[in-house]
PDB file of C-alpha atoms in Angstrom:
ATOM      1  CA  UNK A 804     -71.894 120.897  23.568  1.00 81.00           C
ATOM      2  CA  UNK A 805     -74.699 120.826  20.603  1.00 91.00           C
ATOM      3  CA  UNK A 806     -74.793 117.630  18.532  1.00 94.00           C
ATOM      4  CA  UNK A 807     -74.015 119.433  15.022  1.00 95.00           C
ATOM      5  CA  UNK A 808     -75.892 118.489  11.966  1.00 96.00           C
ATOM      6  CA  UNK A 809     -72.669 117.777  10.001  1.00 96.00           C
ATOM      7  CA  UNK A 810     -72.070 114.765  12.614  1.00 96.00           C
ATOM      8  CA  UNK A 811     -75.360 113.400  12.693  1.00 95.00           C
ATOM      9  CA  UNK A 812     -75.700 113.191   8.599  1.00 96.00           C
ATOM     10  CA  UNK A 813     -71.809 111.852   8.488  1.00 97.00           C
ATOM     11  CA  UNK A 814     -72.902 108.957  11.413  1.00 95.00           C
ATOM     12  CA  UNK A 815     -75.717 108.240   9.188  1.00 93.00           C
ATOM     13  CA  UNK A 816     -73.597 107.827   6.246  1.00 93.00           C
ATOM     14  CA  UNK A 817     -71.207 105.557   7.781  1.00 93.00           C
ATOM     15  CA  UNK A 818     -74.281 103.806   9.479  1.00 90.00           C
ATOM     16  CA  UNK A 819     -75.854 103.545   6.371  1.00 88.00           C
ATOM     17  CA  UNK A 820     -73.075 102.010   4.624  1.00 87.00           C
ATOM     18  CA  UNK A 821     -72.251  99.175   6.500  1.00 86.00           C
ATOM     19  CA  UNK A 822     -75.712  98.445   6.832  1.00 83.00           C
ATOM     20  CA  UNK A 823     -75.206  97.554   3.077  1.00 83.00           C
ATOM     21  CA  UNK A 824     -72.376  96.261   3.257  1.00 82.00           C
ATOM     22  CA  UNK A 825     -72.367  92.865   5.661  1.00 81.00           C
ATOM     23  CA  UNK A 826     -74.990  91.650   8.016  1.00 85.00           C
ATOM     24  CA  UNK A 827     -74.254  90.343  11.481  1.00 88.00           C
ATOM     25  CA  UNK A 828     -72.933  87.505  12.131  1.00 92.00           C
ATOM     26  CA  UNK A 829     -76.021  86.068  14.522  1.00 95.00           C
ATOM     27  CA  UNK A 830     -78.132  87.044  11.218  1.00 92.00           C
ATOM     28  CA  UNK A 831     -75.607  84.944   8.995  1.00 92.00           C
ATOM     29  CA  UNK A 832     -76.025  82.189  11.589  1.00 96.00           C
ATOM     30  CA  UNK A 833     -79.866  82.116  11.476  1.00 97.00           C
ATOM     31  CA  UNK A 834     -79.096  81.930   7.716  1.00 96.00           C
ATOM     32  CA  UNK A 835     -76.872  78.983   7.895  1.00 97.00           C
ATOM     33  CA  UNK A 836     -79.198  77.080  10.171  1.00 98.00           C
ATOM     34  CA  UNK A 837     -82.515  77.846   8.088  1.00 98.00           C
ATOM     35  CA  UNK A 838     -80.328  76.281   5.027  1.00 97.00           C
ATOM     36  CA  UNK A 839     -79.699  73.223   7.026  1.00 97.00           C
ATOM     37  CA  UNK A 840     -83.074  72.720   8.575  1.00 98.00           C
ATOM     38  CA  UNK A 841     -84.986  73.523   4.754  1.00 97.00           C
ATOM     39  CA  UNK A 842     -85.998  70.800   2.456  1.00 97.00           C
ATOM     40  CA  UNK A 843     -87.354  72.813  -0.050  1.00 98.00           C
ATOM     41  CA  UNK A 844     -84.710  72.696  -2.401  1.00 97.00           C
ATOM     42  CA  UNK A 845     -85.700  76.494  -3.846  1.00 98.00           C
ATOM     43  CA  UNK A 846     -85.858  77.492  -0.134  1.00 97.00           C
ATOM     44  CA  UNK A 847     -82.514  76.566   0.090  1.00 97.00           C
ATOM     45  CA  UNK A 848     -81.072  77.688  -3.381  1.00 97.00           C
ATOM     46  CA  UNK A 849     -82.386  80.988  -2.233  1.00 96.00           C
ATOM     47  CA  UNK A 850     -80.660  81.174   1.446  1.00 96.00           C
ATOM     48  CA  UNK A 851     -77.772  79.849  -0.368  1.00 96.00           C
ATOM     49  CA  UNK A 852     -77.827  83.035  -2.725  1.00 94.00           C
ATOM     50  CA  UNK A 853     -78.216  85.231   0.287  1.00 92.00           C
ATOM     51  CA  UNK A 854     -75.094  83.726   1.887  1.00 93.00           C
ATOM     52  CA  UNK A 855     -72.719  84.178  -0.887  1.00 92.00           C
ATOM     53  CA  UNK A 856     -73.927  87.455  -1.377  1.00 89.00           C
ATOM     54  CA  UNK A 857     -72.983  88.583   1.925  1.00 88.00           C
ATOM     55  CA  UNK A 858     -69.600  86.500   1.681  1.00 90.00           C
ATOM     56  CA  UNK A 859     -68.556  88.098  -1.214  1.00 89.00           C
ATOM     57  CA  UNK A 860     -69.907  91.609  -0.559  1.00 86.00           C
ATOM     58  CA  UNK A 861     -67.392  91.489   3.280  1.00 85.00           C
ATOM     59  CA  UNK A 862     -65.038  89.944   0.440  1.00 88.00           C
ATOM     60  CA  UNK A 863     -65.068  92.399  -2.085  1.00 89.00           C
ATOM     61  CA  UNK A 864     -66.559  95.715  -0.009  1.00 81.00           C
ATOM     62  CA  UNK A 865     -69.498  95.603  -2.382  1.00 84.00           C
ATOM     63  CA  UNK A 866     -73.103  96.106  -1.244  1.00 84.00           C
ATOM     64  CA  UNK A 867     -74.783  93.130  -0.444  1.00 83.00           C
ATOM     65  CA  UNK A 868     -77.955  93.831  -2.427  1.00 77.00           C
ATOM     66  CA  UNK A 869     -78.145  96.926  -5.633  1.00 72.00           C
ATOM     67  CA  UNK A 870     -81.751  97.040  -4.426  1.00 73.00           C
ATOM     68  CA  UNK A 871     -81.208  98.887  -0.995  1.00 64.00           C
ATOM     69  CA  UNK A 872     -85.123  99.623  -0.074  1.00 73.00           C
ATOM     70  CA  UNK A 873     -85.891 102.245   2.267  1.00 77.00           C
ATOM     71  CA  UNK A 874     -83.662 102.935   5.073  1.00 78.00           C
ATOM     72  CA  UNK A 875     -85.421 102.789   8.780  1.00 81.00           C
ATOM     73  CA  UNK A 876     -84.070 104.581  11.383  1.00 78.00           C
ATOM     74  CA  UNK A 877     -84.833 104.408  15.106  1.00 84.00           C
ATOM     75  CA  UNK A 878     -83.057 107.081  17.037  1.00 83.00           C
ATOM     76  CA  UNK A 879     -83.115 107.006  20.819  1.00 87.00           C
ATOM     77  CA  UNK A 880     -82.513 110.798  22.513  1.00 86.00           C
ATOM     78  CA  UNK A 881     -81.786 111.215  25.924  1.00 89.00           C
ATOM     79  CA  UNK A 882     -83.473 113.821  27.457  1.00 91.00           C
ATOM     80  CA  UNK A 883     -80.602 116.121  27.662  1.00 92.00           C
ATOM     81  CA  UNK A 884     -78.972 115.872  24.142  1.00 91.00           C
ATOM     82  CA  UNK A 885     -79.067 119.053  22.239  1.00 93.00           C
ATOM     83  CA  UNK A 886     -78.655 119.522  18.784  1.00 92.00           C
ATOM     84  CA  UNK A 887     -77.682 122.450  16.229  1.00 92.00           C
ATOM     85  CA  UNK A 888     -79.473 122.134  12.862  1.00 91.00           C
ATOM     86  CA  UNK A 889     -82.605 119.899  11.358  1.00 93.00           C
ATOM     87  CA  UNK A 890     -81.954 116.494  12.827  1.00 90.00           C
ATOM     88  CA  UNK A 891     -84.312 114.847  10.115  1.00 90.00           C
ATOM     89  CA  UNK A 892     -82.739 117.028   7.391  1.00 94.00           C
ATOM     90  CA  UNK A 893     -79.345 115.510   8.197  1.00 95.00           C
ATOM     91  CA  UNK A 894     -80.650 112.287   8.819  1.00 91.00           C
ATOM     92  CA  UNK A 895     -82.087 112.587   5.223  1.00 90.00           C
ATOM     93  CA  UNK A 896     -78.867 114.105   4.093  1.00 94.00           C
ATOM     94  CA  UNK A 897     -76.705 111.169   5.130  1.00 92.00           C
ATOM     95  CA  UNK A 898     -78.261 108.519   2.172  1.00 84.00           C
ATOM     96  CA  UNK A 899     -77.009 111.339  -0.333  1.00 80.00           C
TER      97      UNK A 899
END
């Protein structure tokens, strides 16, 4: 069975979206240990900011940032998938 383009862009919407929406929580770690090893007090102000905007975005279902950037993908294909439709049109799709 084909791997349809409406999958692929909805995947990358949902992908997409919690992307934005927490980070992990060996990333939040890293964070948390950064803030406790810095003594540069703006340093730290600023991992503290990152912090409580992650807290309160898994909080509140916001997005973490307003400021998204530009979304990376890596996509891995075995050598056997097949697909039905423009893979990088749907990819594209899925950040409407």
């Amino acid at each position: 069975m084909a791997i349809t383009y409406e999958l692929v862009k909805t995947v990358t919407a949902q992908l997409y979206d919690r992307s934005l929406r927490g980070i992990p929580e060996d990333t939040k770690a890293a964070l948390q240990r950064a803030d406790a090893a810095e003594s540069n007090e703006t340093a730290r102000h600023t991992l503290r900011i990152m912090l409580r905007s992650a807290d309160a975005a898994q909080r509140s279902s916001q997005f973490i940032c307003s400021d998204a950037g530009v979304p990376v993908f890596f996509v891995r294909v075995g050598t056997q998938a097949q697909f039905s439709g423009n893979v990088r049109q749907a990819i594209a799709d899925g950040f409407d």
